[in-house]
mmCIF file of N, CA and C and ligand atoms in Angstrom:
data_model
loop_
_atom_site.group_PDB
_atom_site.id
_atom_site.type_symbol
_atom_site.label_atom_id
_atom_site.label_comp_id
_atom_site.label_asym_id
_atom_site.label_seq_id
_atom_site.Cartn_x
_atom_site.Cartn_y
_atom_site.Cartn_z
ATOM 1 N N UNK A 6 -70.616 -106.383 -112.411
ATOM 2 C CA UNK A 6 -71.559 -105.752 -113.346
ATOM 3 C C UNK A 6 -72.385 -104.691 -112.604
ATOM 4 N N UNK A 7 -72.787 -103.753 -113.143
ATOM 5 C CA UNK A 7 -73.240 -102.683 -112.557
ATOM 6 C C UNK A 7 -74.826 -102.839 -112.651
ATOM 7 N N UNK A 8 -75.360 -102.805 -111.315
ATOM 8 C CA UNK A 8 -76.530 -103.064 -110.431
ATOM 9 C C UNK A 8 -77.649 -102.294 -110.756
ATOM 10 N N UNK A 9 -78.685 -102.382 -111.602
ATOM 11 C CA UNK A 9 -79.970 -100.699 -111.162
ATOM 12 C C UNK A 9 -80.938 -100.902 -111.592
ATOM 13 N N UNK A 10 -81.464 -100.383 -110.364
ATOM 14 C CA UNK A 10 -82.969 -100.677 -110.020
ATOM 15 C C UNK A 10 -83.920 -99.716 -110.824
ATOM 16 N N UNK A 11 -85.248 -99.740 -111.132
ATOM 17 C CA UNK A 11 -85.977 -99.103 -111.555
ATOM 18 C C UNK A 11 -87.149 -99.253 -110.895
ATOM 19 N N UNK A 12 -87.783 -98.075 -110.919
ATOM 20 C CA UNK A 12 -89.043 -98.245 -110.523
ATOM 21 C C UNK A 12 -89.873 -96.655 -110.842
ATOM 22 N N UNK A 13 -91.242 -96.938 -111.304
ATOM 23 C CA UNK A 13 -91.760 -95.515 -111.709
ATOM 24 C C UNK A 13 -93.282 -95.791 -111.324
ATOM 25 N N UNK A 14 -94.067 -94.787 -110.473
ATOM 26 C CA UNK A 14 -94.990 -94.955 -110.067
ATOM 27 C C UNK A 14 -95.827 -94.332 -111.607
ATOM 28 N N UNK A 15 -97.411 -95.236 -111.339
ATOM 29 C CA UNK A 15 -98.107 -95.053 -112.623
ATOM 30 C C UNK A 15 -98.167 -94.314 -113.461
ATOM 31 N N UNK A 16 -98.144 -92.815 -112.599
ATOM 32 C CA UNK A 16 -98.493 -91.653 -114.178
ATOM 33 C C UNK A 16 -96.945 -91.238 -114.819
ATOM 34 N N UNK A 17 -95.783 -92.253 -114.145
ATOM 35 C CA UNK A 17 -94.626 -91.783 -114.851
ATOM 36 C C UNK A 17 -93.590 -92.992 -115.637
ATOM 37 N N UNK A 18 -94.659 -94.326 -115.902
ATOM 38 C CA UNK A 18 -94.394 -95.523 -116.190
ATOM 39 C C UNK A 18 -93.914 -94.752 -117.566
ATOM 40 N N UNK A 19 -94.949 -94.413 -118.535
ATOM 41 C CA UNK A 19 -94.356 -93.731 -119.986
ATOM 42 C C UNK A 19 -93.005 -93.176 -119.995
ATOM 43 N N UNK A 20 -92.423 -92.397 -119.039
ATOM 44 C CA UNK A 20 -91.572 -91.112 -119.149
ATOM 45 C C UNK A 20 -90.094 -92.568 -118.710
ATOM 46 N N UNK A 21 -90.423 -93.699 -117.931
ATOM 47 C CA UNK A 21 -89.647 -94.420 -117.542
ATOM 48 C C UNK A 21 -89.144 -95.670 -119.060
ATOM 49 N N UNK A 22 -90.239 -95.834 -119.655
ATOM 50 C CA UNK A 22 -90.394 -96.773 -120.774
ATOM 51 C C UNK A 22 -89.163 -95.937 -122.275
ATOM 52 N N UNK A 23 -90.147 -94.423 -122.104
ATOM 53 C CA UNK A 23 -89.079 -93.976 -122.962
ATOM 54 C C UNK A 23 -87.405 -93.731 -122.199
ATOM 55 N N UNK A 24 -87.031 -93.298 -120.975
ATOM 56 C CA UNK A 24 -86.069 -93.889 -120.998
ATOM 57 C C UNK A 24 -85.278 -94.690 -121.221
ATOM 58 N N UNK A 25 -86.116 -95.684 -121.238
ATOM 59 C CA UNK A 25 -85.445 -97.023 -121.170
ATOM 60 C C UNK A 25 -84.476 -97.584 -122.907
ATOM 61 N N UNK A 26 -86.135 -96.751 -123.587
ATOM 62 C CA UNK A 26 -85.879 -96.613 -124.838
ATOM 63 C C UNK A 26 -84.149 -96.064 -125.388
ATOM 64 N N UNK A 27 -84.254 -94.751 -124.472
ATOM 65 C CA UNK A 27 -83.713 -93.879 -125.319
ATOM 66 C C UNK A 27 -81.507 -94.632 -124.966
ATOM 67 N N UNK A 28 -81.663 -95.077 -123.743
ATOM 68 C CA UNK A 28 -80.397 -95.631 -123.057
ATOM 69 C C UNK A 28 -80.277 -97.159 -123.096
ATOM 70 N N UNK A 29 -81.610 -97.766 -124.361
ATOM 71 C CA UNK A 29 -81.458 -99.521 -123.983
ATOM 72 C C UNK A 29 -79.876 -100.074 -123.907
ATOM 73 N N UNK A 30 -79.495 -99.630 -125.220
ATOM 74 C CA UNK A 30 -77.644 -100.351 -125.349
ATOM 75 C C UNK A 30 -77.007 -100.274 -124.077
ATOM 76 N N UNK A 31 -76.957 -99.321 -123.284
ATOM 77 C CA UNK A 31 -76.172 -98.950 -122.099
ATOM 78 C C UNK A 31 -76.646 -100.205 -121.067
ATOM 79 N N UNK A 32 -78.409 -100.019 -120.757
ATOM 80 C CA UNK A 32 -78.773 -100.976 -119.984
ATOM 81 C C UNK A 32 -78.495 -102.234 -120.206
ATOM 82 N N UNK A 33 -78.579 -102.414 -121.611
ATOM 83 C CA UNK A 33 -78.509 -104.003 -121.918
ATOM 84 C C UNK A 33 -77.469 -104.185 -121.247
ATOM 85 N N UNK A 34 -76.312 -103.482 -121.050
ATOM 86 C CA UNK A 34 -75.049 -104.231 -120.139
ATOM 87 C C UNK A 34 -75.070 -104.461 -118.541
ATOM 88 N N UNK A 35 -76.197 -103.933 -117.755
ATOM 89 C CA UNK A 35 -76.231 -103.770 -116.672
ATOM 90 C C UNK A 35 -77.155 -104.857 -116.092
ATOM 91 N N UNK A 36 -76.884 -105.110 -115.471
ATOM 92 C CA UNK A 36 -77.927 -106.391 -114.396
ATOM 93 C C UNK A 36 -78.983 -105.111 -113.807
ATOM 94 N N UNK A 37 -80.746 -105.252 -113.987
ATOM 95 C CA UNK A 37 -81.509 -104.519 -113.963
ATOM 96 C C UNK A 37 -82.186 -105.637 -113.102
ATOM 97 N N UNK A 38 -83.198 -104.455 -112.153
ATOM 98 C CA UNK A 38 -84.038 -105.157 -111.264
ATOM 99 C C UNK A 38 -84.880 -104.086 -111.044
ATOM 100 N N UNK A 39 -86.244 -104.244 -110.718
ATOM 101 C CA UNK A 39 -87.314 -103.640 -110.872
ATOM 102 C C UNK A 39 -88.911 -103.479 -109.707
ATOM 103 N N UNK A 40 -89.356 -103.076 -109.660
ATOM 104 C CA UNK A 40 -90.496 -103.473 -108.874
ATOM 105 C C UNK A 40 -91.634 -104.168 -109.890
ATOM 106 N N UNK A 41 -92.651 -104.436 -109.122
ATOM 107 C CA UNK A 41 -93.273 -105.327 -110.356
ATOM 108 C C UNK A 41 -93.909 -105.166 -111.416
ATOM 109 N N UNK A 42 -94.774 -103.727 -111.493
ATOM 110 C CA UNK A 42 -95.360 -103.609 -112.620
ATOM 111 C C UNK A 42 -94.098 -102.683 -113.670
ATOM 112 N N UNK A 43 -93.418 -102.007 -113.226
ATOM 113 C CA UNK A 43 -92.304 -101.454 -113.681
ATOM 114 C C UNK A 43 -91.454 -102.274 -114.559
ATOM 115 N N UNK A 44 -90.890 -103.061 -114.104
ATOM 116 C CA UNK A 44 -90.039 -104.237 -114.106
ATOM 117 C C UNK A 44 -90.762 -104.755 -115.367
ATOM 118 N N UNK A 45 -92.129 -105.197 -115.222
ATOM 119 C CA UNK A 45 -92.718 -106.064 -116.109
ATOM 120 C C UNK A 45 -92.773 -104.770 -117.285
ATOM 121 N N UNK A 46 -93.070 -104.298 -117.557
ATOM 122 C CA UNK A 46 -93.469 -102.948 -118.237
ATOM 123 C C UNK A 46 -92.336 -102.565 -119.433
ATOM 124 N N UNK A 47 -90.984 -102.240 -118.601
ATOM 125 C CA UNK A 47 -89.834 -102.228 -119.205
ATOM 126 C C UNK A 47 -89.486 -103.323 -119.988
ATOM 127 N N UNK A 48 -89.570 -104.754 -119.454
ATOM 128 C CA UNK A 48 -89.035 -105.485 -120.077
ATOM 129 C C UNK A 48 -89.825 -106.076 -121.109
ATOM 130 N N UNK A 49 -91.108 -105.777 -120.977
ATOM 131 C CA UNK A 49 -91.975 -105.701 -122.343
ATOM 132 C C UNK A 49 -92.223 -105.126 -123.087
ATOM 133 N N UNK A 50 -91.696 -104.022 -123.227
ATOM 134 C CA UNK A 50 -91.868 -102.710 -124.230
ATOM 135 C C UNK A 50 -90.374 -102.131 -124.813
ATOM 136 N N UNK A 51 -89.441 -103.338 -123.980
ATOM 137 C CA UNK A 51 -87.822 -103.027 -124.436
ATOM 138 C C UNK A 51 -87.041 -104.121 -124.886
ATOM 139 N N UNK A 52 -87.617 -105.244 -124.615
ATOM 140 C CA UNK A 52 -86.853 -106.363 -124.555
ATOM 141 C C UNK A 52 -85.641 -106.149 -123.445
ATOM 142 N N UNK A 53 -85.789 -105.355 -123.005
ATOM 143 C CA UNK A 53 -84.475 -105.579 -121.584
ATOM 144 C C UNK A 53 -84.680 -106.696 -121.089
ATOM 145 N N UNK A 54 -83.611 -107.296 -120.058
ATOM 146 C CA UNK A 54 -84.290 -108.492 -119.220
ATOM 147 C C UNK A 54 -83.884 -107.479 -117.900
ATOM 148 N N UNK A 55 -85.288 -107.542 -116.845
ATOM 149 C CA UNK A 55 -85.172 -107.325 -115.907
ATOM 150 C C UNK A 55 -86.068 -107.900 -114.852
ATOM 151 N N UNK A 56 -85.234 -108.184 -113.472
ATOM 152 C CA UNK A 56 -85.891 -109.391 -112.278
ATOM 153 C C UNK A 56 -86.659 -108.609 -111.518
ATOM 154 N N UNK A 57 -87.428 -108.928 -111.334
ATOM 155 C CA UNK A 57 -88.578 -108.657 -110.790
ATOM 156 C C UNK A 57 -89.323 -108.487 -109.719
ATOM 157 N N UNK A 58 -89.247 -107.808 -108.758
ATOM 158 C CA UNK A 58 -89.711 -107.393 -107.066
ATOM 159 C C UNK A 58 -91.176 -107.849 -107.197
ATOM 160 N N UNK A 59 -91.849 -107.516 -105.675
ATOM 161 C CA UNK A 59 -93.148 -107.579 -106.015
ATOM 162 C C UNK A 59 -93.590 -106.033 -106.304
ATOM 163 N N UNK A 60 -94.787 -106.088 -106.577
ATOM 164 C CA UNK A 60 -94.863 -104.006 -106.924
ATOM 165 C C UNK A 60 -94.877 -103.652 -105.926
ATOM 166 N N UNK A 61 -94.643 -102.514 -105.930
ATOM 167 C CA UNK A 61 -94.641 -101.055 -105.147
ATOM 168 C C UNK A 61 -95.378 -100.963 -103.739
ATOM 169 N N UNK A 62 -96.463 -101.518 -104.062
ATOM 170 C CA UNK A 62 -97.070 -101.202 -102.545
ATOM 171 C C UNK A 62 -97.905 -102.109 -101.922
ATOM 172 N N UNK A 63 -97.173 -103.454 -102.611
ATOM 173 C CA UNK A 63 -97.427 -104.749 -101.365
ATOM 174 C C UNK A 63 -95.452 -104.812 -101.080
ATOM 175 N N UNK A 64 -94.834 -103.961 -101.587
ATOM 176 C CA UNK A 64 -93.610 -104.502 -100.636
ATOM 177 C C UNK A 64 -92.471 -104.525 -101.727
ATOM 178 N N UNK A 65 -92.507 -104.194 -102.514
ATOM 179 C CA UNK A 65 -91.155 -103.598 -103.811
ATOM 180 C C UNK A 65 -90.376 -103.261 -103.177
ATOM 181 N N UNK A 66 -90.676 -101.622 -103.086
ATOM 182 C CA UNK A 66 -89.762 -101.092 -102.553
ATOM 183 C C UNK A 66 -88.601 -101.181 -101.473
ATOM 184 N N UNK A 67 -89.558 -102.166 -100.226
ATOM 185 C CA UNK A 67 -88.985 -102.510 -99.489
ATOM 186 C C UNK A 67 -87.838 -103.465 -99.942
ATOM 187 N N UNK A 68 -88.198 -104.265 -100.617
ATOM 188 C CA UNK A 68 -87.541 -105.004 -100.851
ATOM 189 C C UNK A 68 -86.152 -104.530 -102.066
ATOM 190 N N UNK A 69 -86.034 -103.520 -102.608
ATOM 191 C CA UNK A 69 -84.963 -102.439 -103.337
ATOM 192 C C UNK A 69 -84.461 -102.056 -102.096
ATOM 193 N N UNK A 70 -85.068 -101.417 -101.019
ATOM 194 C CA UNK A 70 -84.038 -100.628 -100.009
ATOM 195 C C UNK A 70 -83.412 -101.719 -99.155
ATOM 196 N N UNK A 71 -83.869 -103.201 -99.051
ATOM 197 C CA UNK A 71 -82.826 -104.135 -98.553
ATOM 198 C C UNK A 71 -82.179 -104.459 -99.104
ATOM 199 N N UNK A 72 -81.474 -104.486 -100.823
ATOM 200 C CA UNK A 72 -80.575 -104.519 -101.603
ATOM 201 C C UNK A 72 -80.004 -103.526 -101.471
ATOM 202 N N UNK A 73 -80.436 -102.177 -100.818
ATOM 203 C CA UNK A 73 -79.364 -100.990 -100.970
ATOM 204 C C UNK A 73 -78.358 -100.765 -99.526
ATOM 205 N N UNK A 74 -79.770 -101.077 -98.748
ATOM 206 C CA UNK A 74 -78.413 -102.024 -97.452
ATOM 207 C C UNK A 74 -77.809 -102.792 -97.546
ATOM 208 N N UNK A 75 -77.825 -103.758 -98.038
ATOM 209 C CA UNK A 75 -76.848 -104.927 -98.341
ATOM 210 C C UNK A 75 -75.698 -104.170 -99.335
ATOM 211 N N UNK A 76 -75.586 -103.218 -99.464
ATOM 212 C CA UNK A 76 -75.070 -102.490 -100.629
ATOM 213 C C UNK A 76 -74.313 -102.889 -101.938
ATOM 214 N N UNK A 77 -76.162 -103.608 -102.417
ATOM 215 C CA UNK A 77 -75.905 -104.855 -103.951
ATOM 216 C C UNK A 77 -76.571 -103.539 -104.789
ATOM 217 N N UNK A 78 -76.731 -102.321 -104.922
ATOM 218 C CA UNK A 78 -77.087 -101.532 -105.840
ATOM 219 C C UNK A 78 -75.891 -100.376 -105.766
ATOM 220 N N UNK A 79 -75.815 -99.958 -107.231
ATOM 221 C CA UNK A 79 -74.995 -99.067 -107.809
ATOM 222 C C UNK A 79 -75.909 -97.933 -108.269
ATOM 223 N N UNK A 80 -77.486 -97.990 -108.403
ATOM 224 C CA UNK A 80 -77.851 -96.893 -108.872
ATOM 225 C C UNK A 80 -79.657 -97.290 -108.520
ATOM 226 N N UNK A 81 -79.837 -95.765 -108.252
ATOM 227 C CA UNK A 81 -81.656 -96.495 -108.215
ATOM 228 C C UNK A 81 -82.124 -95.431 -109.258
ATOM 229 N N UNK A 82 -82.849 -95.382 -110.051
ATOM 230 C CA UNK A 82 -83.809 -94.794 -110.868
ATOM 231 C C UNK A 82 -85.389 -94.981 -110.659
ATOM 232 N N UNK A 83 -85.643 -94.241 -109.675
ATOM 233 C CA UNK A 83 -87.405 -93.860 -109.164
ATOM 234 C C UNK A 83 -88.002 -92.643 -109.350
ATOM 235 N N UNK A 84 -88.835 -92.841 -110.808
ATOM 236 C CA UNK A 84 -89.454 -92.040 -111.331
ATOM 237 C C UNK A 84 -90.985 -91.458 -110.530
ATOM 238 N N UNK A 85 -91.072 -90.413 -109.573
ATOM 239 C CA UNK A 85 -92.227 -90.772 -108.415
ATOM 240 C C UNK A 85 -93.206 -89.684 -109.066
ATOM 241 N N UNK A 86 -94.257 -89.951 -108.663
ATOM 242 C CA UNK A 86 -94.986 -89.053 -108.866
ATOM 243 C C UNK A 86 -95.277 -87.916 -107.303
ATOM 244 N N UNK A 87 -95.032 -86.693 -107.905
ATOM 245 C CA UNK A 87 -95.325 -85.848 -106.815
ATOM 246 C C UNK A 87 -96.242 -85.349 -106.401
ATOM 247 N N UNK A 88 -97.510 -85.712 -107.447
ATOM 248 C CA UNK A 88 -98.369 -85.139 -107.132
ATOM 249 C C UNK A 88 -99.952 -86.149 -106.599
ATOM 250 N N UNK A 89 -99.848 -87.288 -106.432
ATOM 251 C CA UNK A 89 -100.249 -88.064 -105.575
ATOM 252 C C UNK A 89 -99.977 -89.116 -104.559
ATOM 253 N N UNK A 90 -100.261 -89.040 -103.575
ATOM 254 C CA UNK A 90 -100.421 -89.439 -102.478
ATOM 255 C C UNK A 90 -100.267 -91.195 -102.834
ATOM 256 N N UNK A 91 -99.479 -91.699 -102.129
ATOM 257 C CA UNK A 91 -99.455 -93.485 -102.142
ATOM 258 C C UNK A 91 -99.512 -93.582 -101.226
ATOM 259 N N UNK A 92 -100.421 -95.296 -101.243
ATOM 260 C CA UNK A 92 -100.707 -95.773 -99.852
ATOM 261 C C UNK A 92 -99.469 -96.316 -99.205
ATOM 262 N N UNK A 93 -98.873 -96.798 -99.938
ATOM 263 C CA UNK A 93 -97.074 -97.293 -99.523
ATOM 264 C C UNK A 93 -96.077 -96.034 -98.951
ATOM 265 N N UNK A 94 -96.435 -95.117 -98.772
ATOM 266 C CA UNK A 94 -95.537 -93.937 -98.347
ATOM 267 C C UNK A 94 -94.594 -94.057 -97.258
ATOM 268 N N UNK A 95 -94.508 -95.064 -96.348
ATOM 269 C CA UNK A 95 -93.476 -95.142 -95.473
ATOM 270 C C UNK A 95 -92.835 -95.817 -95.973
ATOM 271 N N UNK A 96 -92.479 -96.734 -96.718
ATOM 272 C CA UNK A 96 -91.573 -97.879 -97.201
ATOM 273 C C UNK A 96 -91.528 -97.076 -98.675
ATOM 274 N N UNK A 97 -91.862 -96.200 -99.151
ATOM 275 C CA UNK A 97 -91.027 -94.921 -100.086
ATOM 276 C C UNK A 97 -90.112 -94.119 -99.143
ATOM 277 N N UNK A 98 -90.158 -93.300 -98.648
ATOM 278 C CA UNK A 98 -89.834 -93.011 -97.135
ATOM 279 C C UNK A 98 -88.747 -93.616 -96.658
ATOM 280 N N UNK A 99 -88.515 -94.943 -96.676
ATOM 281 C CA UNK A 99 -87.929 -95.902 -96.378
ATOM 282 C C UNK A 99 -86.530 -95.859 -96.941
ATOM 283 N N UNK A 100 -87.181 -96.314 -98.643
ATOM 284 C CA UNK A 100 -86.594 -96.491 -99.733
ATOM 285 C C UNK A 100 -85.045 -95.289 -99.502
ATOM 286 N N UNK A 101 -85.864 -93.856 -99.844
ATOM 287 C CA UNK A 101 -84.794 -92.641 -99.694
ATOM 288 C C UNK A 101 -83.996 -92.442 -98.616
ATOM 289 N N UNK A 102 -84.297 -92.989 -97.552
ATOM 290 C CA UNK A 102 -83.716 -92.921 -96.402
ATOM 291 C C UNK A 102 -82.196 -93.320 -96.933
ATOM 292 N N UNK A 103 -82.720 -94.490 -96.973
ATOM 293 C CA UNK A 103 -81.664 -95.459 -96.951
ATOM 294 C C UNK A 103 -80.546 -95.797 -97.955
ATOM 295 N N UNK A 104 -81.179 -94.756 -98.763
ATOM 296 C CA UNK A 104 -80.471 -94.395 -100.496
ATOM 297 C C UNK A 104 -79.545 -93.528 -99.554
ATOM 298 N N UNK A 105 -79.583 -91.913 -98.841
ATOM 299 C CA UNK A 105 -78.959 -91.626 -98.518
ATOM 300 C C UNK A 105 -77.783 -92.036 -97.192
ATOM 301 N N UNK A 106 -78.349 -93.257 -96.348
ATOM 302 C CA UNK A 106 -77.446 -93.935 -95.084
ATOM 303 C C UNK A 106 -76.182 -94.304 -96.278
ATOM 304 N N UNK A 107 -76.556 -94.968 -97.200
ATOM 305 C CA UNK A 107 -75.413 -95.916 -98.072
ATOM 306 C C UNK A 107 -75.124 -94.882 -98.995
ATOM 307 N N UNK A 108 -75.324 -93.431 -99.317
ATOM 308 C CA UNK A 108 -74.345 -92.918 -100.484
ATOM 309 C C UNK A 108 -74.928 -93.586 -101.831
ATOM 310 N N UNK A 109 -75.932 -94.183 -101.899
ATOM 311 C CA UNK A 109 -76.406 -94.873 -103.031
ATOM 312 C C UNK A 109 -76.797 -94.166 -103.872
ATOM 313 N N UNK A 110 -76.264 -93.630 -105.202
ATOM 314 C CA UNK A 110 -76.896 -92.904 -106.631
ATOM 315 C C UNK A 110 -78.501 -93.220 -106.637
ATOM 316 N N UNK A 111 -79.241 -91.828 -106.355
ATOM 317 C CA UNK A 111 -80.678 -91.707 -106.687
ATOM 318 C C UNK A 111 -81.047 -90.959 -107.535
ATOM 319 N N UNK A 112 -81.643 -91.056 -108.949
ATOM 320 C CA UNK A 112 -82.373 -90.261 -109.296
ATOM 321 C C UNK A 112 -83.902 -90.462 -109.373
ATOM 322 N N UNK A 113 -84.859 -88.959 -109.025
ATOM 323 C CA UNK A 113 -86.387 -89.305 -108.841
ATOM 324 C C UNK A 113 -86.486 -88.478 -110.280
ATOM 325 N N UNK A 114 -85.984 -87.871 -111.495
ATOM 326 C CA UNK A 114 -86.586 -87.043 -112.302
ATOM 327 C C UNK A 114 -85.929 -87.732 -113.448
ATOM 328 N N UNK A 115 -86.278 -87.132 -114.237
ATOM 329 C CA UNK A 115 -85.811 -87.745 -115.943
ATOM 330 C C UNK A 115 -84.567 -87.082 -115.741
ATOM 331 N N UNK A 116 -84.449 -86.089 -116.043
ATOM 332 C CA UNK A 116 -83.201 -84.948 -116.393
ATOM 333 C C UNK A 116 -82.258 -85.820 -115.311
ATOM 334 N N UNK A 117 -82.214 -86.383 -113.450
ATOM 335 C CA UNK A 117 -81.375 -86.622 -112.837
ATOM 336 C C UNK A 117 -80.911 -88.253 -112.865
ATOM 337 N N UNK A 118 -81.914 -88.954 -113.732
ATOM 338 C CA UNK A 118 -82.031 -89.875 -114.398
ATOM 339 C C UNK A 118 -81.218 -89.965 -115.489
ATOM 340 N N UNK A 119 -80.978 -89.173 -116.223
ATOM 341 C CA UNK A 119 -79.911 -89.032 -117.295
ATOM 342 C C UNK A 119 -78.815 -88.848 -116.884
ATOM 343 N N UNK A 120 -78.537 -87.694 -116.193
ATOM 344 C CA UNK A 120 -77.585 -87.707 -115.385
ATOM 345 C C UNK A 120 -76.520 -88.706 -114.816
ATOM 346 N N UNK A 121 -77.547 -89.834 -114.388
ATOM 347 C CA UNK A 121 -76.894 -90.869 -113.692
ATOM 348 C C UNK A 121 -76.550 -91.818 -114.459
ATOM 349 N N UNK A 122 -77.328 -92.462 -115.515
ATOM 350 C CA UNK A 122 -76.734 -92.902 -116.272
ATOM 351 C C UNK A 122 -75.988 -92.486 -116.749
ATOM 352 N N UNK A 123 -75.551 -91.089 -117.276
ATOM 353 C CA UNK A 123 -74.274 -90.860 -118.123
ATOM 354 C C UNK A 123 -73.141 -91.144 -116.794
ATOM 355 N N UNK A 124 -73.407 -91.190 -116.199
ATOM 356 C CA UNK A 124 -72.307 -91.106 -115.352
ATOM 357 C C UNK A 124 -71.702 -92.523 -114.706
ATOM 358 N N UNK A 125 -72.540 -93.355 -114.348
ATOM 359 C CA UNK A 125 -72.705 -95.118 -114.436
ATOM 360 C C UNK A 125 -72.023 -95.166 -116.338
ATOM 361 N N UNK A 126 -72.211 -95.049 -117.038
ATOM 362 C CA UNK A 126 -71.723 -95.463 -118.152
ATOM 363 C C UNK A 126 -70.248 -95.200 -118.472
ATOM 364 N N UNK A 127 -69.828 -93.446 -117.786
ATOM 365 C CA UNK A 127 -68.116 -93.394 -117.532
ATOM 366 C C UNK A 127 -67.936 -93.991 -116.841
ATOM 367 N N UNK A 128 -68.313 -95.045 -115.553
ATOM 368 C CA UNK A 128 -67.540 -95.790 -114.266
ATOM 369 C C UNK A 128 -67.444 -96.874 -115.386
ATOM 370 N N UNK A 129 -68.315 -97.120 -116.083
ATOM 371 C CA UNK A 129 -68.055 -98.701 -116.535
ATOM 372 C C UNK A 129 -67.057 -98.389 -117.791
ATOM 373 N N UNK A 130 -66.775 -97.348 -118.535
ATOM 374 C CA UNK A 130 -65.518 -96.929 -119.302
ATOM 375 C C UNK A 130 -64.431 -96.956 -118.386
ATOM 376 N N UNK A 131 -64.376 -96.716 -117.591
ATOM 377 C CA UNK A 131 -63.269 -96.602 -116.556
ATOM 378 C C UNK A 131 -62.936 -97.938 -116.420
ATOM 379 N N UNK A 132 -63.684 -98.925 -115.905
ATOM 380 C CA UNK A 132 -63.332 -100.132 -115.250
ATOM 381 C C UNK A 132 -63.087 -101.364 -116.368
ATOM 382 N N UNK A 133 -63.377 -100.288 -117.879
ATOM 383 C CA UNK A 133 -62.774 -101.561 -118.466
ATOM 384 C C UNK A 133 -61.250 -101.584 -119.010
HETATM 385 O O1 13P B 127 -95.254 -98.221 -106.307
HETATM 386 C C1 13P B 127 -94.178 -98.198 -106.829
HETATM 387 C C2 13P B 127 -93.074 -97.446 -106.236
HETATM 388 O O2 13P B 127 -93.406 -96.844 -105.002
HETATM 389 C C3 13P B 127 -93.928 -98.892 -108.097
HETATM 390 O O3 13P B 127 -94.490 -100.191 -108.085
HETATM 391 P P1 13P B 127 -94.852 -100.902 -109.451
HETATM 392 O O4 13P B 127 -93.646 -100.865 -110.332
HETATM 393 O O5 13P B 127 -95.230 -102.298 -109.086
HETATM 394 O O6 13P B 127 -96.000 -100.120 -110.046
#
C-alpha cells in the first residue's frame, strides 16, 4: 500500500486540510502518517485515518525522516512555511536531506503537491 506522510507548518495547515479535501478518495486508499498537530487536524476535518508522530518541533519530523531512511515512505507532502523561521530547523533540514539521499517524492507547495499525488495515483493504476 502506498505510504505518505503529511505535514504542514501552521499558517499552511488550511491550504493542507483543503487538500486533503479536494484528493480524500485517492488518500482514503493510502496508509497516511502525519506529524502531530497535522495528522490530528486532517483526520478531523476529513475523516481520513491517519497515525500520528509527535509534532513538528519536539521531534515529528525526525521521526518522518527515519521512515524515509528505512525507506517505508513513497511520498512526503510538507506544506512549509517560508516565511517564518522554526525553532526545529535542523531536523527540517534533516527531513530534506534525507528526502533527497533516498530519491524519496517531496512536495513543499500545493501545485507540487498535486503533482505528486497525480502521479502516486498512476503508480497505484499501474500496480493494479
Ligand atoms: O512543525 C512541523 C513541521 O516542521 C509540523 O508539526 P505539527 O504538524 O505538529 O504542527
Amino acid at each position: 500500500m502506498t505510504r505518505l506522510a503529511l505535514i504542514a507548518h501552521d499558517d499552511e495547515k488550511p491550504e493542507m486540510i483543503d487538500l486533503a479535501e479536494s484528493y480524500e478518495s485517492l488518500l482514503a486508499t493510502f496508509d497516511l502518517v502525519g506529524t502531530g498537530t497535522t495528522g490530528k487536524r486532517v483526520a478531523e476535518e476529513t475523516g481520513l485515518t491517519v497515525e500520528r508522530k509527535e509534532s513538528g518541533p519536539i521531534g515529528g519530523d525526525a521521526q518522518i525522516a527515519a521512515e524515509v531512511a528505512e525507506d517505508r515512505l513513497d511520498g512526503i507532502i510538507f506544506l512549509r512555511d517560508p516565511l517564518t523561521a522554526q525553532p526545529h530547523e535542523p531536523d527540517i533540514s534533516a527531513l530534506l536531506r534525507i528526502c533527497d539521499v533516498h530519491d524519496t517524492p517531496l512536495a513543499t507547495t500545493r501545485t507540487t503537491a498535486e503533482y505528486l499525488l497525480d502521479g502516486l495515483a498512476a503508480d497505484t493504476e499501474t500496480m493494479d
